[in-house]
Amino acid sequence: MQKVLVVEDEPAFQKLIGDQLKRDGYDVMLAGDGKKGLDEALKNHPNLILLDLKLPVMDGLVVLENLRKDEWGKGAKVIVLTNLEPDKEILSKILSFKPELYLIKSNVKLSELRQKVLNILL
């Protein structure tokens, strides 16, 4: 069974995504802050990480930066999710860490996100 880590601090959105991915047959791990998310990723090596940018304790950009410093984490598949439209400098930094996708939550439906997860994990 493929593992998906959802690093999201909004409980309702975390539950919505997590429950859907479980119904789709994935082993889902949840983390509500960046530090827990990074620790979970490095410990359990999920097949895919859904990573919010705006997180307590450690923001998603720092999580992604630290993830890419790890030997396993260099190749980890990550979908970056955010509510914010970042400026060009931040977007450039995000893309330098080579996520699979960068998505603005308000612009993507759950069904589209499910399809993107499926496409990445095939």
CSV table of N, CA, C and O in Angstrom, one decimal:
chain,number,residue,atom,x,y,z
A,1,MET,N,0.8,-1.2,0.0
A,1,MET,CA,0.0,0.0,0.0
A,1,MET,C,0.9,1.2,0.0
A,1,MET,O,1.8,1.3,0.8
A,2,GLN,N,0.6,2.2,-0.9
A,2,GLN,CA,1.4,3.4,-1.0
A,2,GLN,C,1.0,4.4,0.2
A,2,GLN,O,-0.2,4.5,0.6
A,3,LYS,N,2.0,5.0,0.7
A,3,LYS,CA,1.9,6.0,1.8
A,3,LYS,C,1.8,7.4,1.3
A,3,LYS,O,2.7,7.8,0.5
A,4,VAL,N,0.9,8.2,1.9
A,4,VAL,CA,0.8,9.6,1.6
A,4,VAL,C,0.8,10.3,2.9
A,4,VAL,O,0.0,10.0,3.8
A,5,LEU,N,1.7,11.3,3.0
A,5,LEU,CA,1.8,12.2,4.2
A,5,LEU,C,1.1,13.5,3.8
A,5,LEU,O,1.5,14.2,2.9
A,6,VAL,N,0.1,13.9,4.7
A,6,VAL,CA,-0.6,15.2,4.5
A,6,VAL,C,-0.1,16.1,5.6
A,6,VAL,O,-0.4,15.8,6.8
A,7,VAL,N,0.6,17.2,5.3
A,7,VAL,CA,1.1,18.1,6.2
A,7,VAL,C,0.3,19.4,6.1
A,7,VAL,O,0.5,20.2,5.1
A,8,GLU,N,-0.7,19.5,6.9
A,8,GLU,CA,-1.7,20.6,6.8
A,8,GLU,C,-2.2,21.0,8.2
A,8,GLU,O,-2.5,20.1,9.0
A,9,ASP,N,-2.2,22.3,8.5
A,9,ASP,CA,-2.6,22.7,9.8
A,9,ASP,C,-4.1,23.1,9.9
A,9,ASP,O,-4.6,23.3,11.0
A,10,GLU,N,-4.8,23.1,8.8
A,10,GLU,CA,-6.2,23.4,8.9
A,10,GLU,C,-6.9,22.1,9.1
A,10,GLU,O,-7.0,21.2,8.2
A,11,PRO,N,-7.5,21.8,10.3
A,11,PRO,CA,-8.1,20.5,10.6
A,11,PRO,C,-9.1,20.0,9.6
A,11,PRO,O,-9.1,18.9,9.2
A,12,ALA,N,-10.0,20.9,9.2
A,12,ALA,CA,-11.1,20.5,8.3
A,12,ALA,C,-10.5,20.1,6.9
A,12,ALA,O,-10.9,19.1,6.3
A,13,PHE,N,-9.5,20.8,6.4
A,13,PHE,CA,-8.9,20.5,5.1
A,13,PHE,C,-8.1,19.2,5.2
A,13,PHE,O,-8.1,18.4,4.4
A,14,GLN,N,-7.4,19.1,6.3
A,14,GLN,CA,-6.6,17.9,6.6
A,14,GLN,C,-7.5,16.7,6.6
A,14,GLN,O,-7.1,15.6,6.0
A,15,LYS,N,-8.6,16.8,7.3
A,15,LYS,CA,-9.5,15.6,7.4
A,15,LYS,C,-10.1,15.3,6.1
A,15,LYS,O,-10.2,14.1,5.7
A,16,LEU,N,-10.5,16.3,5.3
A,16,LEU,CA,-11.1,16.1,4.0
A,16,LEU,C,-10.2,15.4,3.1
A,16,LEU,O,-10.5,14.4,2.5
A,17,ILE,N,-8.9,15.8,3.0
A,17,ILE,CA,-8.0,15.2,2.1
A,17,ILE,C,-7.6,13.8,2.6
A,17,ILE,O,-7.6,12.8,1.9
A,18,GLY,N,-7.3,13.7,3.9
A,18,GLY,CA,-7.0,12.4,4.5
A,18,GLY,C,-8.0,11.4,4.4
A,18,GLY,O,-7.7,10.2,4.0
A,19,ASP,N,-9.3,11.7,4.6
A,19,ASP,CA,-10.4,10.8,4.5
A,19,ASP,C,-10.5,10.3,3.1
A,19,ASP,O,-10.7,9.1,2.8
A,20,GLN,N,-10.4,11.2,2.1
A,20,GLN,CA,-10.6,10.9,0.7
A,20,GLN,C,-9.4,9.9,0.3
A,20,GLN,O,-9.7,8.9,-0.4
A,21,LEU,N,-8.2,10.2,0.6
A,21,LEU,CA,-7.1,9.4,0.3
A,21,LEU,C,-7.2,8.0,0.9
A,21,LEU,O,-6.8,7.0,0.2
A,22,LYS,N,-7.7,7.9,2.1
A,22,LYS,CA,-7.9,6.6,2.7
A,22,LYS,C,-8.9,5.8,1.9
A,22,LYS,O,-8.8,4.6,1.7
A,23,ARG,N,-10.0,6.5,1.5
A,23,ARG,CA,-11.1,5.8,0.7
A,23,ARG,C,-10.5,5.3,-0.6
A,23,ARG,O,-10.9,4.3,-1.2
A,24,ASP,N,-9.5,6.1,-1.1
A,24,ASP,CA,-8.9,5.7,-2.4
A,24,ASP,C,-7.8,4.6,-2.2
A,24,ASP,O,-7.2,4.2,-3.2
A,25,GLY,N,-7.6,4.1,-1.0
A,25,GLY,CA,-6.8,3.0,-0.7
A,25,GLY,C,-5.3,3.3,-0.3
A,25,GLY,O,-4.5,2.4,-0.3
A,26,TYR,N,-5.1,4.6,0.0
A,26,TYR,CA,-3.7,4.9,0.5
A,26,TYR,C,-3.6,4.8,2.0
A,26,TYR,O,-4.6,5.0,2.7
A,27,ASP,N,-2.4,4.5,2.4
A,27,ASP,CA,-2.1,4.6,3.9
A,27,ASP,C,-1.7,6.0,4.1
A,27,ASP,O,-0.7,6.6,3.6
A,28,VAL,N,-2.6,6.7,4.9
A,28,VAL,CA,-2.4,8.2,5.1
A,28,VAL,C,-1.8,8.5,6.5
A,28,VAL,O,-2.3,8.0,7.5
A,29,MET,N,-0.8,9.3,6.5
A,29,MET,CA,-0.3,9.9,7.7
A,29,MET,C,-0.6,11.4,7.7
A,29,MET,O,-0.6,12.0,6.7
A,30,LEU,N,-0.8,11.9,8.9
A,30,LEU,CA,-1.2,13.3,9.1
A,30,LEU,C,-0.2,14.0,10.0
A,30,LEU,O,0.2,13.4,11.0
A,31,ALA,N,0.1,15.3,9.7
A,31,ALA,CA,0.9,16.1,10.5
A,31,ALA,C,0.3,17.5,10.5
A,31,ALA,O,0.0,18.0,9.4
A,32,GLY,N,0.2,18.1,11.7
A,32,GLY,CA,-0.4,19.5,11.7
A,32,GLY,C,0.5,20.6,11.8
A,32,GLY,O,0.1,21.8,11.8
A,33,ASP,N,1.8,20.3,11.8
A,33,ASP,CA,2.8,21.4,11.8
A,33,ASP,C,4.0,20.9,11.0
A,33,ASP,O,4.2,19.7,10.7
A,34,GLY,N,4.9,21.9,10.6
A,34,GLY,CA,6.0,21.5,9.7
A,34,GLY,C,7.0,20.6,10.3
A,34,GLY,O,7.6,19.7,9.7
A,35,LYS,N,7.3,20.8,11.6
A,35,LYS,CA,8.3,20.0,12.3
A,35,LYS,C,7.9,18.5,12.3
A,35,LYS,O,8.6,17.6,12.0
A,36,LYS,N,6.6,18.3,12.7
A,36,LYS,CA,6.1,16.9,12.8
A,36,LYS,C,6.0,16.3,11.4
A,36,LYS,O,6.3,15.2,11.2
A,37,GLY,N,5.7,17.2,10.4
A,37,GLY,CA,5.7,16.7,9.0
A,37,GLY,C,7.0,16.2,8.5
A,37,GLY,O,7.2,15.2,7.9
A,38,LEU,N,8.1,17.0,8.8
A,38,LEU,CA,9.4,16.7,8.4
A,38,LEU,C,9.9,15.4,9.1
A,38,LEU,O,10.4,14.5,8.5
A,39,ASP,N,9.6,15.3,10.4
A,39,ASP,CA,10.0,14.1,11.2
A,39,ASP,C,9.3,12.9,10.6
A,39,ASP,O,9.9,11.9,10.4
A,40,GLU,N,8.0,13.0,10.3
A,40,GLU,CA,7.2,11.9,9.8
A,40,GLU,C,7.8,11.5,8.5
A,40,GLU,O,7.9,10.3,8.2
A,41,ALA,N,8.1,12.4,7.6
A,41,ALA,CA,8.6,12.1,6.3
A,41,ALA,C,9.9,11.4,6.3
A,41,ALA,O,10.1,10.4,5.7
A,42,LEU,N,10.8,11.9,7.2
A,42,LEU,CA,12.2,11.3,7.2
A,42,LEU,C,12.1,9.9,7.9
A,42,LEU,O,13.0,9.1,7.6
A,43,LYS,N,11.2,9.7,8.8
A,43,LYS,CA,11.0,8.4,9.5
A,43,LYS,C,10.4,7.4,8.7
A,43,LYS,O,10.8,6.2,8.6
A,44,ASN,N,9.3,7.7,8.0
A,44,ASN,CA,8.4,6.8,7.3
A,44,ASN,C,8.5,6.7,5.8
A,44,ASN,O,7.9,5.9,5.1
A,45,HIS,N,9.2,7.7,5.2
A,45,HIS,CA,9.5,7.7,3.7
A,45,HIS,C,8.2,7.4,2.9
A,45,HIS,O,8.1,6.5,2.2
A,46,PRO,N,7.2,8.4,3.0
A,46,PRO,CA,6.0,8.2,2.2
A,46,PRO,C,6.3,8.3,0.7
A,46,PRO,O,7.3,8.9,0.3
A,47,ASN,N,5.4,7.7,-0.1
A,47,ASN,CA,5.5,7.8,-1.5
A,47,ASN,C,5.2,9.2,-2.1
A,47,ASN,O,5.6,9.5,-3.2
A,48,LEU,N,4.4,9.9,-1.3
A,48,LEU,CA,4.0,11.3,-1.7
A,48,LEU,C,3.8,12.1,-0.4
A,48,LEU,O,3.2,11.6,0.5
A,49,ILE,N,4.2,13.4,-0.5
A,49,ILE,CA,3.9,14.3,0.6
A,49,ILE,C,3.0,15.5,0.0
A,49,ILE,O,3.4,16.1,-1.0
A,50,LEU,N,1.9,15.7,0.7
A,50,LEU,CA,1.1,16.9,0.3
A,50,LEU,C,1.5,18.0,1.4
A,50,LEU,O,1.2,17.7,2.6
A,51,LEU,N,2.1,19.0,1.0
A,51,LEU,CA,2.7,20.0,2.0
A,51,LEU,C,2.2,21.4,1.8
A,51,LEU,O,2.3,22.0,0.8
A,52,ASP,N,1.5,21.8,2.9
A,52,ASP,CA,1.1,23.2,3.0
A,52,ASP,C,2.3,24.1,3.2
A,52,ASP,O,3.3,23.7,3.8
A,53,LEU,N,2.2,25.3,2.7
A,53,LEU,CA,3.3,26.3,2.9
A,53,LEU,C,3.3,27.0,4.3
A,53,LEU,O,4.2,27.1,5.0
A,54,LYS,N,2.1,27.4,4.6
A,54,LYS,CA,1.9,28.2,5.8
A,54,LYS,C,1.5,27.3,7.0
A,54,LYS,O,0.4,26.8,7.1
A,55,LEU,N,2.6,26.9,7.8
A,55,LEU,CA,2.4,26.0,8.9
A,55,LEU,C,3.0,26.5,10.1
A,55,LEU,O,4.0,27.3,10.1
A,56,PRO,N,2.5,26.1,11.3
A,56,PRO,CA,3.1,26.5,12.6
A,56,PRO,C,4.4,25.7,12.8
A,56,PRO,O,4.6,24.7,12.1
A,57,VAL,N,5.2,26.2,13.7
A,57,VAL,CA,6.5,25.6,14.2
A,57,VAL,C,7.6,25.7,13.1
A,57,VAL,O,8.6,26.2,13.3
A,58,MET,N,7.3,25.2,11.9
A,58,MET,CA,8.2,25.3,10.8
A,58,MET,C,7.4,25.4,9.5
A,58,MET,O,6.6,24.6,9.2
A,59,ASP,N,7.7,26.5,8.7
A,59,ASP,CA,6.8,26.6,7.5
A,59,ASP,C,7.2,25.6,6.5
A,59,ASP,O,8.3,25.0,6.5
A,60,GLY,N,6.3,25.5,5.5
A,60,GLY,CA,6.5,24.5,4.5
A,60,GLY,C,7.7,24.6,3.6
A,60,GLY,O,8.3,23.7,3.2
A,61,LEU,N,8.1,25.9,3.4
A,61,LEU,CA,9.3,26.1,2.6
A,61,LEU,C,10.6,25.6,3.3
A,61,LEU,O,11.5,25.0,2.7
A,62,VAL,N,10.6,25.8,4.6
A,62,VAL,CA,11.7,25.3,5.4
A,62,VAL,C,11.7,23.7,5.5
A,62,VAL,O,12.7,23.1,5.4
A,63,VAL,N,10.5,23.2,5.6
A,63,VAL,CA,10.3,21.7,5.5
A,63,VAL,C,10.9,21.2,4.2
A,63,VAL,O,11.7,20.2,4.2
A,64,LEU,N,10.5,21.8,3.1
A,64,LEU,CA,11.0,21.3,1.8
A,64,LEU,C,12.5,21.5,1.7
A,64,LEU,O,13.2,20.6,1.2
A,65,GLU,N,13.0,22.6,2.2
A,65,GLU,CA,14.5,22.8,2.1
A,65,GLU,C,15.2,21.7,2.9
A,65,GLU,O,16.2,21.1,2.4
A,66,ASN,N,14.7,21.4,4.1
A,66,ASN,CA,15.4,20.4,4.9
A,66,ASN,C,15.2,19.0,4.4
A,66,ASN,O,16.1,18.2,4.4
A,67,LEU,N,14.0,18.8,3.8
A,67,LEU,CA,13.7,17.5,3.1
A,67,LEU,C,14.8,17.2,2.0
A,67,LEU,O,15.3,16.1,1.9
A,68,ARG,N,15.0,18.2,1.2
A,68,ARG,CA,15.9,18.1,0.1
A,68,ARG,C,17.4,17.9,0.5
A,68,ARG,O,18.2,17.5,-0.3
A,69,LYS,N,17.7,18.2,1.8
A,69,LYS,CA,19.1,18.0,2.3
A,69,LYS,C,19.3,16.5,2.7
A,69,LYS,O,20.5,16.1,2.8
A,70,ASP,N,18.3,15.8,2.9
A,70,ASP,CA,18.3,14.4,3.3
A,70,ASP,C,18.5,13.5,2.0
A,70,ASP,O,18.0,13.8,1.0
A,71,GLU,N,19.3,12.4,2.2
A,71,GLU,CA,19.5,11.5,1.0
A,71,GLU,C,18.3,11.0,0.4
A,71,GLU,O,18.0,11.0,-0.8
A,72,TRP,N,17.4,10.5,1.3
A,72,TRP,CA,16.1,10.0,0.8
A,72,TRP,C,15.2,11.1,0.3
A,72,TRP,O,14.6,11.1,-0.7
A,73,GLY,N,15.2,12.2,1.1
A,73,GLY,CA,14.4,13.4,0.8
A,73,GLY,C,14.7,14.1,-0.5
A,73,GLY,O,13.8,14.8,-1.1
A,74,LYS,N,15.9,13.9,-1.1
A,74,LYS,CA,16.2,14.5,-2.3
A,74,LYS,C,15.3,14.1,-3.5
A,74,LYS,O,15.0,14.9,-4.4
A,75,GLY,N,14.8,12.9,-3.4
A,75,GLY,CA,14.0,12.4,-4.4
A,75,GLY,C,12.5,12.2,-4.0
A,75,GLY,O,11.7,11.7,-4.8
A,76,ALA,N,12.2,12.7,-2.8
A,76,ALA,CA,10.8,12.5,-2.4
A,76,ALA,C,9.8,13.3,-3.2
A,76,ALA,O,10.1,14.4,-3.7
A,77,LYS,N,8.7,12.7,-3.5
A,77,LYS,CA,7.6,13.4,-4.3
A,77,LYS,C,6.8,14.3,-3.4
A,77,LYS,O,6.3,13.8,-2.4
A,78,VAL,N,6.7,15.5,-3.8
A,78,VAL,CA,6.0,16.5,-3.0
A,78,VAL,C,5.0,17.3,-3.9
A,78,VAL,O,5.4,17.8,-5.0
A,79,ILE,N,3.8,17.5,-3.4
A,79,ILE,CA,2.9,18.5,-3.9
A,79,ILE,C,2.8,19.6,-2.9
A,79,ILE,O,2.4,19.4,-1.8
A,80,VAL,N,3.1,20.8,-3.3
A,80,VAL,CA,3.0,22.0,-2.5
A,80,VAL,C,1.6,22.6,-2.6
A,80,VAL,O,1.2,22.8,-3.8
A,81,LEU,N,1.0,22.8,-1.5
A,81,LEU,CA,-0.3,23.4,-1.5
A,81,LEU,C,-0.3,24.7,-0.7
A,81,LEU,O,0.4,24.8,0.3
A,82,THR,N,-1.0,25.7,-1.1
A,82,THR,CA,-1.1,26.9,-0.4
A,82,THR,C,-2.4,27.7,-0.6
A,82,THR,O,-3.0,27.5,-1.7
A,83,ASN,N,-2.7,28.5,0.3
A,83,ASN,CA,-3.8,29.5,0.1
A,83,ASN,C,-3.4,30.8,-0.5
A,83,ASN,O,-4.2,31.6,-1.0
A,84,LEU,N,-2.1,31.0,-0.5
A,84,LEU,CA,-1.5,32.2,-0.9
A,84,LEU,C,-1.0,32.2,-2.3
A,84,LEU,O,-0.4,31.2,-2.8
A,85,GLU,N,-1.0,33.3,-2.9
A,85,GLU,CA,-0.4,33.6,-4.3
A,85,GLU,C,0.9,34.2,-4.0
A,85,GLU,O,1.1,35.3,-3.7
A,86,PRO,N,2.0,33.4,-4.0
A,86,PRO,CA,3.3,33.9,-3.6
A,86,PRO,C,3.9,34.8,-4.6
A,86,PRO,O,3.6,34.7,-5.8
A,87,ASP,N,4.8,35.7,-4.2
A,87,ASP,CA,5.5,36.6,-5.1
A,87,ASP,C,6.5,35.8,-5.9
A,87,ASP,O,6.8,34.6,-5.6
A,88,LYS,N,7.1,36.4,-6.9
A,88,LYS,CA,8.0,35.7,-7.8
A,88,LYS,C,9.2,35.1,-7.1
A,88,LYS,O,9.7,34.0,-7.4
A,89,GLU,N,9.7,35.8,-6.1
A,89,GLU,CA,10.9,35.3,-5.4
A,89,GLU,C,10.6,34.0,-4.6
A,89,GLU,O,11.4,33.1,-4.7
A,90,ILE,N,9.5,34.0,-3.9
A,90,ILE,CA,9.1,32.8,-3.2
A,90,ILE,C,8.8,31.7,-4.1
A,90,ILE,O,9.2,30.5,-3.9
A,91,LEU,N,8.1,32.0,-5.2
A,91,LEU,CA,7.7,30.9,-6.1
A,91,LEU,C,9.0,30.3,-6.8
A,91,LEU,O,9.1,29.1,-6.9
A,92,SER,N,9.9,31.2,-7.1
A,92,SER,CA,11.2,30.7,-7.6
A,92,SER,C,11.9,29.8,-6.6
A,92,SER,O,12.5,28.7,-7.0
A,93,LYS,N,11.9,30.1,-5.4
A,93,LYS,CA,12.5,29.3,-4.3
A,93,LYS,C,11.8,28.0,-4.2
A,93,LYS,O,12.5,26.9,-4.2
A,94,ILE,N,10.5,28.0,-4.2
A,94,ILE,CA,9.7,26.8,-4.1
A,94,ILE,C,10.1,25.8,-5.3
A,94,ILE,O,10.4,24.7,-5.1
A,95,LEU,N,10.1,26.4,-6.5
A,95,LEU,CA,10.3,25.6,-7.7
A,95,LEU,C,11.8,25.1,-7.7
A,95,LEU,O,12.0,24.0,-8.3
A,96,SER,N,12.7,25.8,-7.1
A,96,SER,CA,14.1,25.3,-7.0
A,96,SER,C,14.2,24.0,-6.3
A,96,SER,O,15.2,23.3,-6.4
A,97,PHE,N,13.2,23.7,-5.4
A,97,PHE,CA,13.2,22.4,-4.6
A,97,PHE,C,12.5,21.3,-5.4
A,97,PHE,O,12.3,20.2,-4.9
A,98,LYS,N,12.1,21.6,-6.6
A,98,LYS,CA,11.5,20.6,-7.5
A,98,LYS,C,10.4,19.8,-7.0
A,98,LYS,O,10.4,18.6,-7.0
A,99,PRO,N,9.3,20.5,-6.6
A,99,PRO,CA,8.1,19.7,-6.2
A,99,PRO,C,7.5,19.1,-7.5
A,99,PRO,O,7.7,19.6,-8.6
A,100,GLU,N,6.7,18.1,-7.3
A,100,GLU,CA,5.9,17.5,-8.5
A,100,GLU,C,5.0,18.6,-9.0
A,100,GLU,O,4.8,18.7,-10.2
A,101,LEU,N,4.3,19.2,-8.1
A,101,LEU,CA,3.3,20.2,-8.4
A,101,LEU,C,3.2,21.3,-7.4
A,101,LEU,O,3.6,21.1,-6.2
A,102,TYR,N,2.8,22.5,-7.8
A,102,TYR,CA,2.5,23.6,-6.9
A,102,TYR,C,1.1,24.0,-7.2
A,102,TYR,O,0.7,24.3,-8.3
A,103,LEU,N,0.2,23.9,-6.2
A,103,LEU,CA,-1.2,24.2,-6.3
A,103,LEU,C,-1.7,25.2,-5.3
A,103,LEU,O,-1.3,25.2,-4.2
A,104,ILE,N,-2.5,26.1,-5.8
A,104,ILE,CA,-3.2,27.0,-4.9
A,104,ILE,C,-4.6,26.4,-4.5
A,104,ILE,O,-5.4,26.0,-5.4
A,105,LYS,N,-4.8,26.1,-3.2
A,105,LYS,CA,-5.9,25.4,-2.8
A,105,LYS,C,-7.3,25.8,-3.4
A,105,LYS,O,-8.1,25.0,-3.8
A,106,SER,N,-7.5,27.2,-3.4
A,106,SER,CA,-8.7,27.7,-3.9
A,106,SER,C,-9.0,27.5,-5.4
A,106,SER,O,-10.1,27.6,-5.8
A,107,ASN,N,-7.9,27.1,-6.1
A,107,ASN,CA,-8.0,26.9,-7.5
A,107,ASN,C,-8.1,25.5,-7.9
A,107,ASN,O,-8.2,25.1,-9.1
A,108,VAL,N,-8.2,24.5,-7.0
A,108,VAL,CA,-8.2,23.1,-7.3
A,108,VAL,C,-9.3,22.4,-6.5
A,108,VAL,O,-9.5,22.7,-5.3
A,109,LYS,N,-10.1,21.6,-7.2
A,109,LYS,CA,-11.1,20.8,-6.5
A,109,LYS,C,-10.5,19.5,-6.0
A,109,LYS,O,-9.5,19.0,-6.5
A,110,LEU,N,-11.2,19.0,-5.0
A,110,LEU,CA,-10.8,17.7,-4.4
A,110,LEU,C,-10.6,16.6,-5.5
A,110,LEU,O,-9.7,15.9,-5.5
A,111,SER,N,-11.6,16.6,-6.4
A,111,SER,CA,-11.5,15.5,-7.5
A,111,SER,C,-10.2,15.7,-8.3
A,111,SER,O,-9.6,14.7,-8.7
A,112,GLU,N,-9.9,17.0,-8.6
A,112,GLU,CA,-8.6,17.2,-9.4
A,112,GLU,C,-7.4,16.8,-8.6
A,112,GLU,O,-6.5,16.3,-9.1
A,113,LEU,N,-7.4,17.1,-7.3
A,113,LEU,CA,-6.3,16.8,-6.4
A,113,LEU,C,-6.1,15.3,-6.4
A,113,LEU,O,-5.0,14.8,-6.5
A,114,ARG,N,-7.2,14.6,-6.2
A,114,ARG,CA,-7.2,13.1,-6.2
A,114,ARG,C,-6.6,12.6,-7.5
A,114,ARG,O,-5.7,11.6,-7.5
A,115,GLN,N,-6.9,13.1,-8.7
A,115,GLN,CA,-6.4,12.7,-10.0
A,115,GLN,C,-4.9,13.0,-10.1
A,115,GLN,O,-4.2,12.2,-10.6
A,116,LYS,N,-4.5,14.1,-9.5
A,116,LYS,CA,-3.1,14.5,-9.6
A,116,LYS,C,-2.3,13.5,-8.7
A,116,LYS,O,-1.2,13.1,-9.1
A,117,VAL,N,-2.8,13.2,-7.5
A,117,VAL,CA,-2.1,12.2,-6.7
A,117,VAL,C,-2.0,10.9,-7.4
A,117,VAL,O,-0.9,10.2,-7.4
A,118,LEU,N,-3.1,10.4,-8.0
A,118,LEU,CA,-3.1,9.1,-8.7
A,118,LEU,C,-2.1,9.2,-9.8
A,118,LEU,O,-1.3,8.2,-10.0
A,119,ASN,N,-2.0,10.2,-10.6
A,119,ASN,CA,-1.1,10.3,-11.7
A,119,ASN,C,0.4,10.3,-11.2
A,119,ASN,O,1.2,9.7,-11.9
A,120,ILE,N,0.7,10.9,-10.1
A,120,ILE,CA,2.0,10.9,-9.6
A,120,ILE,C,2.4,9.6,-9.1
A,120,ILE,O,3.6,9.1,-9.2
A,121,LEU,N,1.5,8.9,-8.4
A,121,LEU,CA,1.8,7.6,-7.8
A,121,LEU,C,1.7,6.4,-8.7
A,121,LEU,O,2.0,5.3,-8.3
A,122,LEU,N,1.3,6.6,-9.9
A,122,LEU,CA,1.2,5.5,-10.9
A,122,LEU,C,2.6,5.0,-11.3
A,122,LEU,O,3.5,5.8,-11.5
